[in-house]
Amino acid sequence: MISTKDALKFAIVNPLETILDVKSGPSSVRVRLTYTETKPSIKPSKSVDRNEGLKRRKTGIDKNGLDTVHVELVGNGTGCCNLSLGQGSPSSEESSTGLAELESSECSNFPLKRVNEPCHLVFVYYRAPMYFGGRYLKFSRNVSQTRWIIDDERMGEASIEEIIGGNILPMCQGESYKFHAAGREDIDVRMLGSGRPFLVEVQNARKVPSEALIKEIETRMNNLEGKLVGVKNLSLVTSHSWDLMREGEAEKQKQYCALVWISRPLEDEDLQCIASHKDLQILQRTPVRVLHRRSPLERGKMIHWMKTEQITGSSQYFLLHLCTQAGTYIKEFVHGDLGRTHPSIGSILRCRAEILQLDVTDVKMDCFLAE
């Protein structure tokens, strides 16, 4: 059993191939034809009353004490048929259903009158969404991932969404775009290393760019004045990449580098203590800074490894390198968030700890890596 749409497609494909001298095949291009009558449909002048020709008569009582009804459709010159309901019926339930359908149906004479009025045709041409994938880098601590407006005031000097999407959209001559990324970083956090995977979904693109043009756009974005954002491995991908990115997002590991201050001089024992923690399980309650938009939950996360790097000439500042499970709040892991994250760097070193700067140095995912 096939749908009417598929049957029509099979019926017209071969004639169209012959007339247009082309071959048909799957494509992201869609053509929608909508036919509308210019005048309302006129019902046939002759109709049969719902109960005309339908007679019932009681024929007796069956062995269960129920009345048996005999129903006849009496012909009126166009032929006749008999529908009997009783002990001889194969299924009383089936017969009752047939009777109900018969009573509720509207009988009409055929063939219907021919329609001579023209119809109104609406022709819509569009393309299924086109996807561009890659990895972005963020070099500024004043650039948000998406457009951020509060009370008509822009937060940050720009957004990754607008920089990347604003360059890709004209290349495709599309109507609009949507920006998707595998996670996000705070506006004051840089994204370095291999970059963060992203997808740009372009709606109704009128042009499919060549590989050369895509590379040209990538180079142009990497050379923009101000050097706020960089792009790696930009390419045209399929919609399946969306599923791959979402699957990898939940399983990914992320590496960070944080500039940390503590309330006492850093000692050699502290370096060894931090490095000794492998696959450290921590509990994090929803941070105070995001409680207004996140549910108050407690989440278990893992710190896979940590190491420290001393800063020459400073005894209370150091760089903390660490690899964590996706979704770990790094800032809160350093200062403890008033005890809402435990353990933390502060509790491990038994002193006050504050994070001054944070960079994402790697996102461990397989998608959109250079071949």
C-alpha atoms as a printed R data frame, in Angstrom:
    type eleno elety resid chain resno       x       y       z
1   ATOM     1    CA   MET     A     1   0.000   0.000   0.000
2   ATOM     2    CA   ILE     A     2   1.473   3.382  -1.030
3   ATOM     3    CA   SER     A     3   0.258   6.896  -0.395
4   ATOM     4    CA   THR     A     4  -1.510   9.011  -2.996
5   ATOM     5    CA   LYS     A     5   1.489  11.337  -3.055
6   ATOM     6    CA   ASP     A     6   3.895   8.510  -3.891
7   ATOM     7    CA   ALA     A     7   1.535   7.081  -6.498
8   ATOM     8    CA   LEU     A     8   1.316  10.473  -8.191
9   ATOM     9    CA   LYS     A     9   5.086  10.869  -8.053
10  ATOM    10    CA   PHE     A    10   5.660   7.498  -9.694
11  ATOM    11    CA   ALA     A    11   3.099   8.339 -12.382
12  ATOM    12    CA   ILE     A    12   4.583  11.678 -13.437
13  ATOM    13    CA   VAL     A    13   8.336  11.138 -12.983
14  ATOM    14    CA   ASN     A    14   8.945   9.252 -16.245
15  ATOM    15    CA   PRO     A    15   6.900  11.632 -18.446
16  ATOM    16    CA   LEU     A    16   8.672  14.619 -16.890
17  ATOM    17    CA   GLU     A    17  12.079  13.043 -17.500
18  ATOM    18    CA   THR     A    18  11.137  12.575 -21.165
19  ATOM    19    CA   ILE     A    19   9.677  16.052 -21.674
20  ATOM    20    CA   LEU     A    20  12.482  17.900 -19.858
21  ATOM    21    CA   ASP     A    21  15.269  15.571 -21.028
22  ATOM    22    CA   VAL     A    22  16.663  15.246 -17.498
23  ATOM    23    CA   LYS     A    23  17.087  12.539 -14.894
24  ATOM    24    CA   SER     A    24  15.246  12.641 -11.572
25  ATOM    25    CA   GLY     A    25  16.881  12.000  -8.228
26  ATOM    26    CA   PRO     A    26  16.704  12.923  -4.524
27  ATOM    27    CA   SER     A    27  17.326  16.579  -3.776
28  ATOM    28    CA   SER     A    28  16.911  19.117  -0.993
29  ATOM    29    CA   VAL     A    29  14.807  21.253  -3.348
30  ATOM    30    CA   ARG     A    30  11.062  21.152  -2.693
31  ATOM    31    CA   VAL     A    31   8.218  22.333  -4.943
32  ATOM    32    CA   ARG     A    32   4.740  22.658  -3.446
33  ATOM    33    CA   LEU     A    33   1.679  23.106  -5.665
34  ATOM    34    CA   THR     A    34  -1.607  24.107  -4.040
35  ATOM    35    CA   TYR     A    35  -4.799  23.954  -6.118
36  ATOM    36    CA   THR     A    36  -7.836  25.920  -4.963
37  ATOM    37    CA   GLU     A    37 -11.275  26.111  -6.574
38  ATOM    38    CA   THR     A    38 -12.276  29.588  -7.702
39  ATOM    39    CA   LYS     A    39 -15.949  28.775  -7.047
40  ATOM    40    CA   PRO     A    40 -17.512  26.555  -4.385
41  ATOM    41    CA   SER     A    41 -18.274  22.997  -5.371
42  ATOM    42    CA   ILE     A    42 -21.839  22.355  -6.547
43  ATOM    43    CA   LYS     A    43 -23.426  19.274  -5.085
44  ATOM    44    CA   PRO     A    44 -25.234  16.907  -7.448
45  ATOM    45    CA   SER     A    45 -28.837  17.929  -7.996
46  ATOM    46    CA   LYS     A    46 -30.154  14.456  -7.392
47  ATOM    47    CA   SER     A    47 -29.513  12.841  -4.095
48  ATOM    48    CA   VAL     A    48 -30.923   9.924  -2.236
49  ATOM    49    CA   ASP     A    49 -32.428  10.490   1.166
50  ATOM    50    CA   ARG     A    50 -30.555   8.786   3.955
51  ATOM    51    CA   ASN     A    51 -33.404   6.415   4.716
52  ATOM    52    CA   GLU     A    52 -35.013   6.216   1.267
53  ATOM    53    CA   GLY     A    53 -35.305   2.615   0.160
54  ATOM    54    CA   LEU     A    54 -34.250   1.379   3.584
55  ATOM    55    CA   LYS     A    55 -36.810  -0.871   5.235
56  ATOM    56    CA   ARG     A    56 -36.651  -2.738   8.524
57  ATOM    57    CA   ARG     A    57 -38.881  -5.429   9.834
58  ATOM    58    CA   LYS     A    58 -38.780  -7.470  12.972
59  ATOM    59    CA   THR     A    59 -38.399 -11.156  12.140
60  ATOM    60    CA   GLY     A    60 -38.409 -12.785  15.549
61  ATOM    61    CA   ILE     A    61 -36.431 -13.440  18.696
62  ATOM    62    CA   ASP     A    62 -33.158 -15.347  18.648
63  ATOM    63    CA   LYS     A    63 -32.077 -17.978  21.131
64  ATOM    64    CA   ASN     A    64 -30.556 -15.306  23.379
65  ATOM    65    CA   GLY     A    65 -33.880 -13.483  23.678
66  ATOM    66    CA   LEU     A    66 -32.808 -10.624  21.394
67  ATOM    67    CA   ASP     A    67 -34.864  -9.251  18.545
68  ATOM    68    CA   THR     A    68 -33.638 -10.128  15.059
69  ATOM    69    CA   VAL     A    69 -33.945  -7.372  12.475
70  ATOM    70    CA   HIS     A    70 -34.042  -7.875   8.705
71  ATOM    71    CA   VAL     A    71 -32.850  -4.878   6.713
72  ATOM    72    CA   GLU     A    72 -33.390  -4.494   2.971
73  ATOM    73    CA   LEU     A    73 -32.116  -1.902   0.559
74  ATOM    74    CA   VAL     A    74 -34.896  -1.736  -1.992
75  ATOM    75    CA   GLY     A    75 -33.866  -0.765  -5.490
76  ATOM    76    CA   ASN     A    76 -35.340   2.222  -7.295
77  ATOM    77    CA   GLY     A    77 -34.415   1.433 -10.847
78  ATOM    78    CA   THR     A    78 -30.667   1.607 -10.414
79  ATOM    79    CA   GLY     A    79 -30.275  -1.922  -9.099
80  ATOM    80    CA   CYS     A    80 -30.870  -3.321  -5.652
81  ATOM    81    CA   CYS     A    81 -29.038  -5.169  -2.947
82  ATOM    82    CA   ASN     A    82 -30.142  -6.995   0.174
83  ATOM    83    CA   LEU     A    83 -28.376  -6.688   3.508
84  ATOM    84    CA   SER     A    84 -29.686  -9.165   6.064
85  ATOM    85    CA   LEU     A    85 -28.837  -9.070   9.741
86  ATOM    86    CA   GLY     A    86 -29.760 -12.057  11.813
87  ATOM    87    CA   GLN     A    87 -28.692 -15.497  12.891
88  ATOM    88    CA   GLY     A    88 -27.323 -16.185   9.450
89  ATOM    89    CA   SER     A    89 -24.889 -13.243   9.592
90  ATOM    90    CA   PRO     A    90 -21.192 -14.139   9.932
91  ATOM    91    CA   SER     A    91 -20.727 -11.636  12.731
92  ATOM    92    CA   SER     A    92 -23.366  -9.557  14.430
93  ATOM    93    CA   GLU     A    93 -20.733  -7.010  15.468
94  ATOM    94    CA   GLU     A    94 -19.482  -6.711  11.905
95  ATOM    95    CA   SER     A    95 -23.025  -6.379  10.592
96  ATOM    96    CA   SER     A    96 -23.899  -3.699  13.127
97  ATOM    97    CA   THR     A    97 -20.862  -1.712  12.051
98  ATOM    98    CA   GLY     A    98 -21.901  -2.004   8.435
99  ATOM    99    CA   LEU     A    99 -25.389  -0.821   9.270
100 ATOM   100    CA   ALA     A   100 -24.074   2.170  11.214
101 ATOM   101    CA   GLU     A   101 -21.847   3.169   8.312
102 ATOM   102    CA   LEU     A   102 -24.754   2.722   5.928
103 ATOM   103    CA   GLU     A   103 -27.037   4.934   7.991
104 ATOM   104    CA   SER     A   104 -24.399   7.671   8.431
105 ATOM   105    CA   SER     A   105 -23.229   7.712   4.819
106 ATOM   106    CA   GLU     A   106 -24.575  10.178   2.307
107 ATOM   107    CA   CYS     A   107 -25.635   8.504  -0.912
108 ATOM   108    CA   SER     A   108 -25.178  10.385  -4.174
109 ATOM   109    CA   ASN     A   109 -25.690   9.732  -7.832
110 ATOM   110    CA   PHE     A   110 -22.624   9.285  -9.998
111 ATOM   111    CA   PRO     A   111 -20.889  10.440 -12.079
112 ATOM   112    CA   LEU     A   112 -20.490  13.901 -10.562
113 ATOM   113    CA   LYS     A   113 -21.033  16.954 -12.675
114 ATOM   114    CA   ARG     A   114 -18.052  18.056 -14.694
115 ATOM   115    CA   VAL     A   115 -16.263  21.164 -13.392
116 ATOM   116    CA   ASN     A   116 -15.482  23.688 -16.139
117 ATOM   117    CA   GLU     A   117 -14.212  26.573 -13.997
118 ATOM   118    CA   PRO     A   118 -10.414  27.058 -13.776
119 ATOM   119    CA   CYS     A   119  -8.649  26.503 -10.451
120 ATOM   120    CA   HIS     A   120  -6.288  28.835  -8.606
121 ATOM   121    CA   LEU     A   121  -2.709  27.502  -8.457
122 ATOM   122    CA   VAL     A   122  -0.139  28.552  -5.848
123 ATOM   123    CA   PHE     A   123   3.450  27.587  -6.635
124 ATOM   124    CA   VAL     A   124   5.993  27.552  -3.785
125 ATOM   125    CA   TYR     A   125   9.658  26.710  -4.346
126 ATOM   126    CA   TYR     A   126  11.928  26.172  -1.365
127 ATOM   127    CA   ARG     A   127  14.916  24.167  -0.201
128 ATOM   128    CA   ALA     A   128  15.232  21.935   2.843
129 ATOM   129    CA   PRO     A   129  17.574  23.347   5.530
130 ATOM   130    CA   MET     A   130  21.261  23.368   4.607
131 ATOM   131    CA   TYR     A   131  23.853  22.676   7.319
132 ATOM   132    CA   PHE     A   132  27.390  23.989   7.745
133 ATOM   133    CA   GLY     A   133  29.597  22.473  10.421
134 ATOM   134    CA   GLY     A   134  32.937  23.401  11.904
135 ATOM   135    CA   ARG     A   135  34.671  24.495  15.085
136 ATOM   136    CA   TYR     A   136  34.923  28.008  16.424
137 ATOM   137    CA   LEU     A   137  37.502  29.708  18.609
138 ATOM   138    CA   LYS     A   138  36.832  32.763  20.773
139 ATOM   139    CA   PHE     A   139  39.749  35.050  21.554
140 ATOM   140    CA   SER     A   140  37.889  37.814  23.400
141 ATOM   141    CA   ARG     A   141  36.489  37.887  26.934
142 ATOM   142    CA   ASN     A   142  33.726  40.241  25.835
143 ATOM   143    CA   VAL     A   143  31.980  38.155  23.155
144 ATOM   144    CA   SER     A   144  28.896  36.054  23.890
145 ATOM   145    CA   GLN     A   145  28.048  32.853  22.063
146 ATOM   146    CA   THR     A   146  24.604  34.060  20.958
147 ATOM   147    CA   ARG     A   147  23.101  37.511  20.611
148 ATOM   148    CA   TRP     A   148  22.552  38.802  24.150
149 ATOM   149    CA   ILE     A   149  20.227  41.760  24.697
150 ATOM   150    CA   ILE     A   150  18.926  42.874  28.111
151 ATOM   151    CA   ASP     A   151  16.509  45.829  28.313
152 ATOM   152    CA   ASP     A   152  17.439  46.875  24.759
153 ATOM   153    CA   GLU     A   153  21.129  46.955  25.698
154 ATOM   154    CA   ARG     A   154  23.659  44.639  24.089
155 ATOM   155    CA   MET     A   155  25.827  42.583  26.407
156 ATOM   156    CA   GLY     A   156  29.331  42.296  24.967
157 ATOM   157    CA   GLU     A   157  30.754  43.786  21.816
158 ATOM   158    CA   ALA     A   158  29.592  40.993  19.480
159 ATOM   159    CA   SER     A   159  28.406  37.377  19.368
160 ATOM   160    CA   ILE     A   160  29.793  34.253  17.714
161 ATOM   161    CA   GLU     A   161  26.350  33.519  16.291
162 ATOM   162    CA   GLU     A   162  26.195  36.831  14.428
163 ATOM   163    CA   ILE     A   163  29.793  36.761  13.198
164 ATOM   164    CA   ILE     A   164  29.645  33.214  11.779
165 ATOM   165    CA   GLY     A   165  26.004  33.172  10.689
166 ATOM   166    CA   GLY     A   166  26.241  36.663   9.227
167 ATOM   167    CA   ASN     A   167  29.050  35.540   6.908
168 ATOM   168    CA   ILE     A   168  27.526  32.192   5.902
169 ATOM   169    CA   LEU     A   169  23.995  33.444   5.128
170 ATOM   170    CA   PRO     A   170  24.909  35.777   2.215
171 ATOM   171    CA   MET     A   171  27.094  33.042   0.719
172 ATOM   172    CA   CYS     A   172  24.000  30.791   0.415
173 ATOM   173    CA   GLN     A   173  21.513  33.560  -0.359
174 ATOM   174    CA   GLY     A   174  19.280  32.068   2.320
175 ATOM   175    CA   GLU     A   175  16.347  33.595   4.169
176 ATOM   176    CA   SER     A   176  17.517  33.039   7.755
177 ATOM   177    CA   TYR     A   177  19.809  30.904   9.875
178 ATOM   178    CA   LYS     A   178  19.963  29.159  13.249
179 ATOM   179    CA   PHE     A   179  23.164  28.696  15.220
180 ATOM   180    CA   HIS     A   180  23.763  25.511  17.261
181 ATOM   181    CA   ALA     A   181  26.829  24.603  19.333
182 ATOM   182    CA   ALA     A   182  27.998  21.666  21.457
183 ATOM   183    CA   GLY     A   183  27.658  23.459  24.783
184 ATOM   184    CA   ARG     A   184  28.630  27.026  25.596
185 ATOM   185    CA   GLU     A   185  31.128  29.061  27.558
186 ATOM   186    CA   ASP     A   186  30.508  32.205  29.607
187 ATOM   187    CA   ILE     A   187  31.020  35.549  27.916
188 ATOM   188    CA   ASP     A   188  34.274  36.132  29.867
189 ATOM   189    CA   VAL     A   189  35.736  32.708  28.988
190 ATOM   190    CA   ARG     A   190  37.905  32.183  25.905
191 ATOM   191    CA   MET     A   191  37.569  29.137  23.643
192 ATOM   192    CA   LEU     A   192  41.012  28.020  22.462
193 ATOM   193    CA   GLY     A   193  42.733  24.821  21.310
194 ATOM   194    CA   SER     A   194  40.783  22.668  18.853
195 ATOM   195    CA   GLY     A   195  37.676  24.830  19.152
196 ATOM   196    CA   ARG     A   196  34.029  24.059  19.934
197 ATOM   197    CA   PRO     A   197  31.855  22.156  17.389
198 ATOM   198    CA   PHE     A   198  29.011  24.170  15.867
199 ATOM   199    CA   LEU     A   199  26.319  23.931  13.195
200 ATOM   200    CA   VAL     A   200  24.719  26.709  11.187
201 ATOM   201    CA   GLU     A   201  21.305  25.758   9.803
202 ATOM   202    CA   VAL     A   202  20.408  27.900   6.766
203 ATOM   203    CA   GLN     A   203  16.746  28.129   5.794
204 ATOM   204    CA   ASN     A   204  15.724  28.097   2.114
205 ATOM   205    CA   ALA     A   205  19.176  28.616   0.607
206 ATOM   206    CA   ARG     A   206  19.028  29.647  -3.048
207 ATOM   207    CA   LYS     A   207  22.638  28.764  -3.745
208 ATOM   208    CA   VAL     A   208  24.821  25.774  -2.878
209 ATOM   209    CA   PRO     A   209  28.350  27.138  -2.330
210 ATOM   210    CA   SER     A   210  31.378  25.330  -3.695
211 ATOM   211    CA   GLU     A   211  34.161  24.023  -1.454
212 ATOM   212    CA   ALA     A   212  36.391  26.826  -2.705
213 ATOM   213    CA   LEU     A   213  33.831  29.463  -1.712
214 ATOM   214    CA   ILE     A   214  33.373  27.881   1.729
215 ATOM   215    CA   LYS     A   215  37.133  28.007   2.328
216 ATOM   216    CA   GLU     A   216  37.170  31.609   1.166
217 ATOM   217    CA   ILE     A   217  34.487  32.516   3.720
218 ATOM   218    CA   GLU     A   218  36.413  30.673   6.450
219 ATOM   219    CA   THR     A   219  39.558  32.637   5.597
220 ATOM   220    CA   ARG     A   220  37.604  35.891   5.581
221 ATOM   221    CA   MET     A   221  36.191  35.233   9.074
222 ATOM   222    CA   ASN     A   222  39.653  34.356  10.392
223 ATOM   223    CA   ASN     A   223  41.013  37.669   9.101
224 ATOM   224    CA   LEU     A   224  38.273  39.957  10.405
225 ATOM   225    CA   GLU     A   225  39.388  43.155  12.081
226 ATOM   226    CA   GLY     A   226  39.659  42.783  15.838
227 ATOM   227    CA   LYS     A   227  40.279  39.029  15.682
228 ATOM   228    CA   LEU     A   228  37.397  38.194  18.010
229 ATOM   229    CA   VAL     A   229  36.521  34.790  16.557
230 ATOM   230    CA   GLY     A   230  38.240  32.075  14.531
231 ATOM   231    CA   VAL     A   231  36.775  29.187  12.511
232 ATOM   232    CA   LYS     A   232  38.248  25.757  11.735
233 ATOM   233    CA   ASN     A   233  37.216  22.993   9.329
234 ATOM   234    CA   LEU     A   234  34.140  24.771   7.941
235 ATOM   235    CA   SER     A   235  32.274  22.492   5.531
236 ATOM   236    CA   LEU     A   236  28.856  21.637   4.131
237 ATOM   237    CA   VAL     A   237  27.438  18.697   6.127
238 ATOM   238    CA   THR     A   238  24.259  16.624   6.277
239 ATOM   239    CA   SER     A   239  21.464  16.865   8.828
240 ATOM   240    CA   HIS     A   240  22.850  13.648  10.377
241 ATOM   241    CA   SER     A   241  25.676  15.770  11.810
242 ATOM   242    CA   TRP     A   242  23.127  17.348  14.138
243 ATOM   243    CA   ASP     A   243  22.464  13.962  15.770
244 ATOM   244    CA   LEU     A   244  26.188  13.198  16.009
245 ATOM   245    CA   MET     A   245  26.874  16.514  17.700
246 ATOM   246    CA   ARG     A   246  24.058  16.032  20.217
247 ATOM   247    CA   GLU     A   247  25.181  12.478  21.028
248 ATOM   248    CA   GLY     A   248  28.786  13.562  21.548
249 ATOM   249    CA   GLU     A   249  27.804  16.580  23.625
250 ATOM   250    CA   ALA     A   250  26.564  14.424  26.501
251 ATOM   251    CA   GLU     A   251  29.692  12.244  26.508
252 ATOM   252    CA   LYS     A   252  32.425  14.781  25.828
253 ATOM   253    CA   GLN     A   253  35.325  15.752  28.065
254 ATOM   254    CA   LYS     A   254  36.606  19.315  28.272
255 ATOM   255    CA   GLN     A   255  40.000  20.694  29.212
256 ATOM   256    CA   TYR     A   256  40.550  24.048  30.885
257 ATOM   257    CA   CYS     A   257  43.264  26.387  32.035
258 ATOM   258    CA   ALA     A   258  42.398  28.639  34.983
259 ATOM   259    CA   LEU     A   259  44.323  31.456  36.627
260 ATOM   260    CA   VAL     A   260  43.852  30.888  40.367
261 ATOM   261    CA   TRP     A   261  44.651  32.971  43.444
262 ATOM   262    CA   ILE     A   262  44.855  31.483  46.948
263 ATOM   263    CA   SER     A   263  45.011  33.247  50.304
264 ATOM   264    CA   ARG     A   264  48.433  31.845  51.272
265 ATOM   265    CA   PRO     A   265  51.691  31.033  49.470
266 ATOM   266    CA   LEU     A   266  51.609  27.933  47.269
267 ATOM   267    CA   GLU     A   267  53.820  25.098  48.545
268 ATOM   268    CA   ASP     A   268  55.326  22.043  46.866
269 ATOM   269    CA   GLU     A   269  52.983  19.791  48.841
270 ATOM   270    CA   ASP     A   270  50.046  21.640  47.299
271 ATOM   271    CA   LEU     A   271  51.256  20.850  43.786
272 ATOM   272    CA   GLN     A   272  51.571  17.159  44.622
273 ATOM   273    CA   CYS     A   273  48.220  17.097  46.396
274 ATOM   274    CA   ILE     A   274  46.373  18.542  43.419
275 ATOM   275    CA   ALA     A   275  48.120  16.262  40.909
276 ATOM   276    CA   SER     A   276  47.329  13.167  42.989
277 ATOM   277    CA   HIS     A   277  43.588  13.481  42.452
278 ATOM   278    CA   LYS     A   278  42.494  11.275  39.533
279 ATOM   279    CA   ASP     A   279  38.859  10.739  38.527
280 ATOM   280    CA   LEU     A   280  37.747  12.835  41.464
281 ATOM   281    CA   GLN     A   281  33.990  12.671  42.090
282 ATOM   282    CA   ILE     A   282  32.428  15.980  43.130
283 ATOM   283    CA   LEU     A   283  28.897  17.097  43.963
284 ATOM   284    CA   GLN     A   284  27.662  20.429  42.664
285 ATOM   285    CA   ARG     A   285  24.444  22.134  43.616
286 ATOM   286    CA   THR     A   286  23.147  24.583  41.053
287 ATOM   287    CA   PRO     A   287  25.453  27.640  41.322
288 ATOM   288    CA   VAL     A   288  24.103  30.772  42.953
289 ATOM   289    CA   ARG     A   289  24.895  32.799  39.823
290 ATOM   290    CA   VAL     A   290  22.526  30.725  37.634
291 ATOM   291    CA   LEU     A   291  19.809  29.853  40.166
292 ATOM   292    CA   HIS     A   292  17.478  32.390  38.562
293 ATOM   293    CA   ARG     A   293  17.353  30.329  35.359
294 ATOM   294    CA   ARG     A   294  18.267  26.754  36.406
295 ATOM   295    CA   SER     A   295  16.497  24.199  38.587
296 ATOM   296    CA   PRO     A   296  17.969  23.826  42.101
297 ATOM   297    CA   LEU     A   297  19.475  20.360  41.683
298 ATOM   298    CA   GLU     A   298  22.532  18.496  42.919
299 ATOM   299    CA   ARG     A   299  24.678  16.967  40.179
300 ATOM   300    CA   GLY     A   300  27.549  14.529  40.381
301 ATOM   301    CA   LYS     A   301  30.516  15.327  38.117
302 ATOM   302    CA   MET     A   302  34.011  13.953  37.605
303 ATOM   303    CA   ILE     A   303  37.382  15.689  37.483
304 ATOM   304    CA   HIS     A   304  39.518  13.310  35.399
305 ATOM   305    CA   TRP     A   305  42.901  14.890  36.136
306 ATOM   306    CA   MET     A   306  44.539  18.112  37.348
307 ATOM   307    CA   LYS     A   307  47.993  19.652  37.308
308 ATOM   308    CA   THR     A   308  49.387  23.016  38.345
309 ATOM   309    CA   GLU     A   309  51.835  25.404  36.737
310 ATOM   310    CA   GLN     A   310  53.619  27.931  38.911
311 ATOM   311    CA   ILE     A   311  53.920  31.539  37.790
312 ATOM   312    CA   THR     A   312  57.395  33.005  38.095
313 ATOM   313    CA   GLY     A   313  57.655  35.763  40.672
314 ATOM   314    CA   SER     A   314  54.320  35.003  42.333
315 ATOM   315    CA   SER     A   315  53.688  32.704  45.296
316 ATOM   316    CA   GLN     A   316  49.895  33.016  45.491
317 ATOM   317    CA   TYR     A   317  48.988  32.791  41.806
318 ATOM   318    CA   PHE     A   318  49.191  29.661  39.645
319 ATOM   319    CA   LEU     A   319  47.706  28.094  36.531
320 ATOM   320    CA   LEU     A   320  45.409  25.128  37.061
321 ATOM   321    CA   HIS     A   321  45.090  22.718  34.118
322 ATOM   322    CA   LEU     A   322  42.278  20.181  34.376
323 ATOM   323    CA   CYS     A   323  40.114  17.786  32.373
324 ATOM   324    CA   THR     A   324  36.493  17.350  33.447
325 ATOM   325    CA   GLN     A   325  33.221  15.715  32.565
326 ATOM   326    CA   ALA     A   326  30.849  17.758  30.407
327 ATOM   327    CA   GLY     A   327  28.645  20.105  32.402
328 ATOM   328    CA   THR     A   328  31.071  20.740  35.274
329 ATOM   329    CA   TYR     A   329  30.975  24.273  36.683
330 ATOM   330    CA   ILE     A   330  34.687  25.129  36.774
331 ATOM   331    CA   LYS     A   331  34.440  28.489  38.527
332 ATOM   332    CA   GLU     A   332  32.480  26.915  41.365
333 ATOM   333    CA   PHE     A   333  34.897  23.976  41.556
334 ATOM   334    CA   VAL     A   334  37.692  26.451  42.299
335 ATOM   335    CA   HIS     A   335  36.074  28.689  44.938
336 ATOM   336    CA   GLY     A   336  33.455  26.249  46.287
337 ATOM   337    CA   ASP     A   337  30.394  28.491  45.770
338 ATOM   338    CA   LEU     A   338  29.734  28.952  49.507
339 ATOM   339    CA   GLY     A   339  30.044  25.213  50.066
340 ATOM   340    CA   ARG     A   340  27.606  24.295  47.292
341 ATOM   341    CA   THR     A   341  30.405  22.460  45.405
342 ATOM   342    CA   HIS     A   342  32.389  19.854  47.333
343 ATOM   343    CA   PRO     A   343  35.209  19.095  47.229
344 ATOM   344    CA   SER     A   344  36.710  22.202  45.640
345 ATOM   345    CA   ILE     A   345  40.221  23.568  45.149
346 ATOM   346    CA   GLY     A   346  39.672  25.721  48.230
347 ATOM   347    CA   SER     A   347  38.688  22.747  50.397
348 ATOM   348    CA   ILE     A   348  41.507  20.567  49.026
349 ATOM   349    CA   LEU     A   349  44.159  23.223  49.800
350 ATOM   350    CA   ARG     A   350  42.389  24.289  53.033
351 ATOM   351    CA   CYS     A   351  42.419  27.967  52.108
352 ATOM   352    CA   ARG     A   352  40.428  30.523  50.206
353 ATOM   353    CA   ALA     A   353  40.686  30.148  46.421
354 ATOM   354    CA   GLU     A   354  39.418  32.451  43.683
355 ATOM   355    CA   ILE     A   355  39.404  32.071  39.913
356 ATOM   356    CA   LEU     A   356  40.535  35.154  37.989
357 ATOM   357    CA   GLN     A   357  40.482  33.966  34.376
358 ATOM   358    CA   LEU     A   358  39.340  30.829  32.580
359 ATOM   359    CA   ASP     A   359  40.027  29.366  29.130
360 ATOM   360    CA   VAL     A   360  38.592  26.266  27.474
361 ATOM   361    CA   THR     A   361  41.587  24.602  25.830
362 ATOM   362    CA   ASP     A   362  39.948  21.540  24.259
363 ATOM   363    CA   VAL     A   363  36.559  19.912  23.639
364 ATOM   364    CA   LYS     A   364  36.990  16.153  23.235
365 ATOM   365    CA   MET     A   365  34.553  15.306  20.439
366 ATOM   366    CA   ASP     A   366  35.056  13.534  17.124
367 ATOM   367    CA   CYS     A   367  32.878  15.759  14.943
368 ATOM   368    CA   PHE     A   368  34.276  18.435  12.624
369 ATOM   369    CA   LEU     A   369  37.914  17.602  13.199
370 ATOM   370    CA   ALA     A   370  40.448  18.053  10.398
371 ATOM   371    CA   GLU     A   371  40.912  14.894   8.348
